[in-house]
């Protein structure tokens, strides 16, 4: 199903810690996903140090312009999730500073961070994504339910980690869910619930890694299921047939490219009962702890955490 491994190994052996120079690991940040980014950044910095890379770990604060202007580094490994780190802002600053960085460029990062704009691009390119409506405080909540169906997801457009998100099945709960989402982002999306299995596909330097399936006993893959629960089950390789696996990988590569994304990332999918895949969102800086999804998929093609980091860094 996946053909990354040997090529990837050859490439990462070509990169030595000396080639990389001083690597700034940018982590923490001020977004709602700070707690996860602290773990990602510490894992990345620790592994790079063990490889002998000269690491400058920077916990990014409000004074990021000053911090990066004053810091010594040749390349930046961006381990910041969410607003400020995954949305094009830090990428723009690094462009001004003339420093190469991991992952997608600033325009693709901004586009991928916007769940609405991503869906619009995907729809225009003929990909399936759940039907949706944009809502505001004056929306007719019953009309939204009538249009989208029995169960809907309410999402802040620019958030991640399932923060501010709810799944509801009636107009009263929908209004409350809107109010919660709006505390995270004034722009809110309501999406039809796709009932079925959930998958995620990691992208690495132009290729898709094996799909991962996520199974939760919660009502959906919420913050608790993602980061706190021991009950959430991940499978990689997963239960998809070889044919369906190829199909989801091909969609992932094309959907990632359609947004202009590059380097590494992850695309989240739902599959309905008929077996059709629906694109949920693209993540340009997904979780990077040793237990995160991208490292899990990389391991299946023979890339351990350190090799994965070198693979991400080698092409910046
Ligand atoms: N339209 C949908 N149908 C079914 N489940 C959904 C839908 N949208 C989101 N979910 C569930 O919510 C989770 C988080 O949604 P997602 O769009 O990936 O945002 P986040 O950026 O918070 O990860 C998904 O992993 C999935 O479990
Ligand atoms: Mg997601």
XYZ file of C-alpha atoms and ligand atoms in Angstrom:
344
model
C 0.000 0.000 0.000
C 2.789 2.422 0.870
C 6.077 2.943 -0.845
C 7.823 5.561 1.257
C 10.233 3.629 3.413
C 13.383 2.882 1.487
C 13.512 6.230 -0.234
C 12.914 7.964 3.074
C 15.685 6.050 4.798
C 18.181 6.852 2.085
C 17.326 10.511 2.290
C 17.587 10.759 6.033
C 20.937 9.030 6.100
C 22.073 11.719 3.682
C 21.320 14.405 6.287
C 23.771 14.623 9.130
C 23.355 16.747 12.255
C 26.156 18.989 10.931
C 24.245 19.555 7.669
C 21.317 20.831 9.692
C 23.296 23.465 11.571
C 21.506 25.018 14.516
C 17.824 24.038 14.633
C 15.347 26.207 16.526
C 12.466 24.082 17.795
C 9.557 26.508 18.076
C 6.976 25.249 20.539
C 4.479 26.238 23.218
C 2.986 29.374 21.777
C -0.085 31.226 22.985
C -2.878 29.297 21.260
C -5.532 27.144 22.934
C -3.351 24.176 21.897
C -0.329 25.364 23.914
C -0.419 22.373 26.273
C -0.096 19.890 23.393
C 2.564 21.969 21.671
C 4.687 21.943 24.829
C 4.700 18.134 24.693
C 5.331 18.032 20.924
C 8.176 20.542 21.144
C 9.858 18.837 24.067
C 9.700 15.467 22.280
C 11.137 16.950 19.071
C 13.903 18.873 20.869
C 14.856 15.851 22.980
C 15.057 13.493 19.971
C 17.060 15.969 17.890
C 19.517 16.491 20.754
C 19.952 12.733 21.046
C 20.819 12.705 17.347
C 23.554 15.229 18.060
C 21.744 18.149 16.448
C 22.529 21.596 17.834
C 19.058 22.504 19.185
C 17.762 25.861 20.351
C 14.333 25.187 21.899
C 12.232 28.350 21.995
C 8.975 28.539 23.945
C 7.232 31.091 21.780
C 5.434 33.873 23.626
C 3.626 37.113 22.777
C 7.037 38.704 22.094
C 7.744 36.252 19.259
C 9.146 38.913 16.907
C 11.789 39.879 19.454
C 12.450 36.251 20.408
C 13.098 35.100 16.849
C 14.964 38.233 15.821
C 17.399 37.770 18.710
C 17.741 33.978 18.508
C 20.593 32.150 16.880
C 19.485 29.406 14.440
C 19.818 28.238 10.843
C 16.528 26.360 10.426
C 13.250 26.310 12.352
C 11.331 23.170 13.252
C 7.799 24.436 13.834
C 6.096 22.423 16.587
C 3.424 25.040 17.304
C -0.198 23.947 16.953
C -3.168 26.180 16.231
C -3.478 29.937 15.967
C -0.163 31.780 15.603
C 1.854 28.666 14.732
C -0.158 26.700 12.218
C -1.971 29.543 10.478
C 0.799 31.249 8.485
C 1.847 33.888 11.016
C 5.057 32.298 12.272
C 5.794 31.179 8.715
C 5.538 34.809 7.531
C 7.877 35.973 10.266
C 10.424 33.295 9.364
C 10.177 34.349 5.711
C 11.027 37.934 6.726
C 13.935 36.679 8.785
C 15.143 34.598 5.832
C 15.122 31.377 7.850
C 14.024 28.074 6.298
C 11.334 26.216 8.244
C 9.569 22.832 8.289
C 6.179 22.171 6.769
C 3.827 24.237 4.661
C 4.412 27.811 3.554
C 2.449 30.743 4.878
C -0.413 30.808 2.351
C -1.065 27.067 2.545
C -0.843 27.174 6.343
C -3.427 29.961 6.495
C -5.727 28.123 4.105
C -5.465 24.780 5.889
C -6.125 26.417 9.269
C -9.430 27.745 7.931
C -11.832 24.798 7.930
C -14.367 26.694 5.777
C -11.932 27.844 3.092
C -10.357 24.374 2.961
C -13.770 22.855 2.325
C -14.495 25.401 -0.387
C -11.234 24.595 -2.190
C -11.878 20.865 -1.885
C -15.436 21.202 -3.156
C -14.224 23.242 -6.121
C -11.720 20.485 -6.905
C -14.415 17.804 -6.747
C -13.552 16.188 -3.387
C -16.248 15.078 -0.941
C -16.525 16.964 2.340
C -19.563 16.923 4.660
C -22.408 19.331 3.716
C -22.257 22.475 5.883
C -23.646 25.912 6.633
C -21.987 28.980 8.150
C -23.943 30.356 11.081
C -24.105 33.490 13.206
C -26.027 34.660 16.263
C -29.113 35.387 14.114
C -29.293 31.996 12.390
C -32.556 30.065 12.316
C -31.366 27.004 14.258
C -34.306 24.799 13.332
C -33.803 25.603 9.646
C -30.121 24.626 9.987
C -31.122 21.256 11.492
C -33.750 20.734 8.761
C -31.148 21.380 6.060
C -28.262 19.338 7.469
C -29.992 16.376 9.074
C -30.471 14.619 12.379
C -27.007 15.234 13.863
C -24.584 18.047 13.195
C -21.103 19.144 14.252
C -20.576 22.733 15.337
C -17.004 23.942 14.830
C -15.031 27.129 15.323
C -13.491 27.696 11.887
C -9.928 28.311 13.096
C -9.528 25.916 16.028
C -7.993 22.472 16.467
C -7.847 19.595 18.967
C -11.686 19.443 18.917
C -11.725 22.600 21.072
C -15.047 24.460 21.123
C -16.629 21.702 19.057
C -19.911 19.910 19.775
C -22.156 17.310 18.201
C -25.871 18.072 18.639
C -29.216 16.724 17.465
C -31.690 19.537 18.118
C -32.130 23.275 17.581
C -31.855 24.258 21.272
C -28.543 22.446 21.744
C -27.384 23.826 18.413
C -27.817 27.389 19.627
C -25.846 26.624 22.805
C -23.161 24.840 20.792
C -22.887 27.893 18.544
C -22.390 30.117 21.591
C -19.622 27.860 22.883
C -17.887 27.697 19.484
C -18.135 31.476 19.102
C -16.078 31.951 22.271
C -13.175 30.342 20.367
C -13.754 31.985 16.995
C -16.456 34.409 15.756
C -16.654 32.324 12.583
C -18.569 29.090 13.141
C -19.388 26.206 10.829
C -22.150 23.625 11.180
C -21.525 20.344 9.392
C -23.633 17.281 8.733
C -22.500 14.334 10.842
C -21.030 11.548 8.753
C -21.830 8.339 10.579
C -19.134 5.723 10.165
C -15.467 5.074 10.683
C -12.778 7.671 11.195
C -9.345 7.697 9.543
C -6.361 9.970 9.325
C -3.595 9.949 6.721
C -0.148 11.420 7.325
C 1.712 13.073 4.444
C 5.461 13.117 4.240
C 7.401 14.782 1.446
C 4.805 14.162 -1.243
C 3.699 10.704 -0.198
C 0.952 9.323 2.006
C 1.835 7.086 4.944
C -0.465 4.155 5.796
C -3.924 5.263 6.997
C -4.668 5.130 10.718
C -8.104 4.301 12.108
C -9.290 5.912 15.319
C -11.933 4.269 17.485
C -13.355 6.034 20.499
C -16.062 5.130 22.972
C -16.836 8.861 23.346
C -19.546 10.318 21.103
C -16.761 11.562 18.819
C -12.975 11.972 18.757
C -13.036 14.890 21.185
C -10.222 16.468 23.241
C -10.538 13.847 25.953
C -10.434 10.966 23.434
C -7.426 12.536 21.721
C -5.200 13.358 24.662
C -6.524 11.941 27.906
C -8.336 8.670 27.342
C -6.706 5.248 27.514
C -9.752 3.800 25.777
C -9.153 5.324 22.351
C -7.931 2.655 19.936
C -5.628 3.350 17.018
C -4.891 0.892 14.250
C -2.099 1.245 11.746
C -2.068 -0.689 9.492
C -5.854 -0.388 9.730
C -8.886 -2.407 8.665
C -9.264 -0.851 5.193
C -8.864 -3.153 2.197
C -5.786 -2.581 0.034
C -8.035 -0.922 -2.543
C -9.720 1.417 -0.058
C -6.340 2.131 1.538
C -4.943 3.190 -1.819
C -8.029 5.319 -2.423
C -7.800 7.241 0.863
C -4.039 7.749 0.415
C -4.566 9.121 -3.087
C -7.274 11.508 -1.875
C -5.022 12.635 0.981
C -2.119 13.490 -1.336
C -4.371 15.381 -3.759
C -6.304 17.198 -1.029
C -3.040 18.266 0.669
C -1.658 19.512 -2.650
C -4.939 21.287 -3.482
C -4.383 23.531 -0.458
C -0.771 24.099 -1.502
C 0.528 22.250 1.557
C 3.998 20.732 1.553
C 6.538 18.892 3.684
C 4.551 17.055 6.267
C 1.034 17.073 7.693
C -2.092 15.018 8.209
C -5.568 14.872 6.743
C -8.594 13.744 8.760
C -11.430 11.770 7.152
C -14.782 10.194 7.929
C -16.052 7.219 5.951
C -19.807 6.720 5.616
C -21.610 3.375 5.706
C -21.353 3.100 1.907
C -17.559 3.283 2.153
C -17.245 6.812 0.738
C -14.568 9.073 2.233
C -15.271 12.655 3.343
C -12.518 15.187 4.029
C -12.783 16.839 7.445
C -9.661 18.977 7.668
C -5.948 19.313 7.006
C -3.420 19.712 9.825
C -0.155 21.349 8.809
C 1.531 20.914 12.213
C -0.072 17.809 13.702
C 0.824 16.477 17.142
C 4.436 15.352 17.370
C 4.767 13.455 20.606
C 6.200 9.947 20.357
C 2.596 8.661 20.637
C 1.065 10.978 18.042
C -0.514 9.782 14.811
C 2.138 10.841 12.289
C 4.951 9.056 14.190
C 2.646 6.011 14.497
C 2.179 5.800 10.712
C 5.858 6.538 10.048
C 6.861 3.603 12.228
C 4.848 1.256 10.004
C 7.040 2.186 7.025
C 10.219 1.805 9.053
C 10.819 5.382 10.163
C 11.261 5.735 13.892
C 10.652 9.108 15.576
C 14.187 10.363 14.971
C 14.266 9.242 11.344
C 10.920 10.955 10.824
C 12.279 14.227 12.214
C 15.285 14.054 9.892
C 12.986 13.311 6.987
C 10.892 16.390 7.838
C 14.020 18.538 8.206
C 15.936 17.297 5.215
C 13.838 19.081 2.612
C 13.315 22.494 4.225
N -18.859 16.036 9.907
C -18.431 15.173 10.828
N -18.979 13.935 10.921
C -18.561 13.068 11.873
N -17.612 13.340 12.774
C -17.042 14.551 12.745
C -17.403 15.532 11.768
N -16.658 16.632 11.985
C -15.852 16.369 13.027
N -16.085 15.127 13.510
C -15.428 14.526 14.681
O -14.790 15.561 15.424
C -13.353 15.385 15.429
C -12.634 16.700 15.280
O -12.998 17.327 14.056
P -11.982 17.986 13.062
O -12.761 18.622 11.964
O -10.942 16.986 12.673
O -11.348 19.171 13.925
P -10.069 19.324 14.880
O -9.265 20.406 14.223
O -10.575 19.789 16.186
O -9.370 18.001 14.927
C -13.099 14.438 14.286
O -11.893 13.754 14.522
C -14.348 13.549 14.304
O -14.291 12.580 15.342
Mg -8.940 16.767 13.342
